[in-house]
Coordinates of C-alpha atoms in Angstrom, one line a residue:
M1 CA 81.9 100.9 98.1
P2 CA 83.6 104.3 98.2
I3 CA 81.6 107.5 98.3
Y4 CA 82.8 110.1 95.8
A5 CA 82.1 113.9 96.1
Y6 CA 81.1 115.6 92.8
R7 CA 80.7 119.3 92.0
C8 CA 79.4 121.0 88.9
D9 CA 81.6 123.8 87.5
S10 CA 78.7 125.5 85.8
C11 CA 76.0 125.7 88.5
G12 CA 77.9 124.8 91.6
F13 CA 75.7 121.8 92.5
E14 CA 77.4 119.4 94.9
K15 CA 76.5 115.8 95.7
D16 CA 78.1 112.6 97.1
H17 CA 77.7 109.4 95.0
L18 CA 78.1 105.8 96.2
Q19 CA 80.0 104.1 93.3
K20 CA 82.1 101.0 92.7
M21 CA 85.7 101.8 91.9
S22 CA 85.1 100.2 88.5
D23 CA 82.1 102.5 87.7
P24 CA 82.8 105.2 85.1
V25 CA 83.3 108.8 86.4
L26 CA 80.1 110.9 86.2
T27 CA 80.3 113.9 83.9
E28 CA 76.7 115.1 83.4
C29 CA 75.3 117.3 86.2
P30 CA 72.0 116.0 87.5
E31 CA 70.9 119.6 88.2
C32 CA 71.7 121.6 85.0
N33 CA 72.5 118.7 82.6
Q34 CA 75.8 120.2 81.6
D35 CA 79.0 118.1 81.0
T36 CA 80.8 120.0 83.8
Y37 CA 80.3 117.6 86.7
K38 CA 83.6 116.6 88.1
R39 CA 84.8 114.3 90.9
Q40 CA 86.4 116.2 93.7
L41 CA 89.6 115.2 95.5
T42 CA 88.7 114.5 99.1
A43 CA 90.3 112.9 102.1
A44 CA 89.1 109.4 103.0
G45 CA 87.1 109.4 106.2
F46 CA 87.3 106.6 108.8
Q47 CA 86.6 106.2 112.4
L48 CA 88.3 103.9 114.9
K49 CA 86.0 102.4 117.5
G50 CA 86.5 100.4 120.6
Q51 CA 89.0 100.4 123.4
G52 CA 92.6 99.6 123.3
W53 CA 93.4 99.9 119.6
Y54 CA 96.0 102.7 120.3
A55 CA 97.9 100.9 123.0
T56 CA 98.0 97.5 121.2
D57 CA 98.5 98.6 117.6
F58 CA 100.3 101.9 117.4
K59 CA 102.2 102.5 120.6
G60 CA 105.8 101.4 120.7
S61 CA 105.9 98.6 123.3
G62 CA 102.2 98.3 124.1
K63 CA 102.8 99.3 127.7
P64 CA 101.2 102.4 129.2
A65 CA 103.5 105.4 129.3
K66 CA 105.0 106.2 132.8
K67 CA 104.0 109.6 134.2
E68 CA 106.8 111.7 135.6
P69 CA 106.1 113.3 139.0
A70 CA 105.5 117.0 139.0
P71 CA 108.5 119.1 140.0
A72 CA 108.6 120.5 143.5
C73 CA 107.1 124.0 143.8
Q74 CA 109.7 126.6 144.6
S75 CA 107.3 128.9 146.3
C76 CA 105.9 126.2 148.7
P77 CA 108.8 125.0 151.0
G78 CA 108.4 121.3 151.8
A79 CA 105.7 120.7 149.3
E80 CA 106.1 117.7 147.0
A81 CA 104.1 119.2 144.2
C82 CA 101.9 122.2 143.8
A83 CA 98.9 122.9 141.8
S84 CA 100.5 126.2 140.6
N85 CA 102.9 124.2 138.3

């Protein structure tokens, strides 16, 4: 069941309500009993748990990306890569 955020325009009272999608929208504020209680437009929250979901579901080929070697440092002759880069 979705959780809907509500806010009263009269007193500013805010509360989240667990409701079925088929339940009627609440209009009466539980704090001040005015008919100014409105459902707020909020982003849906979700959390992805576990390992590997990104590499297997959303990455192009599912293979790990290849790392490019660091460029040679210009100030350190003969050095393959430098920490200053």
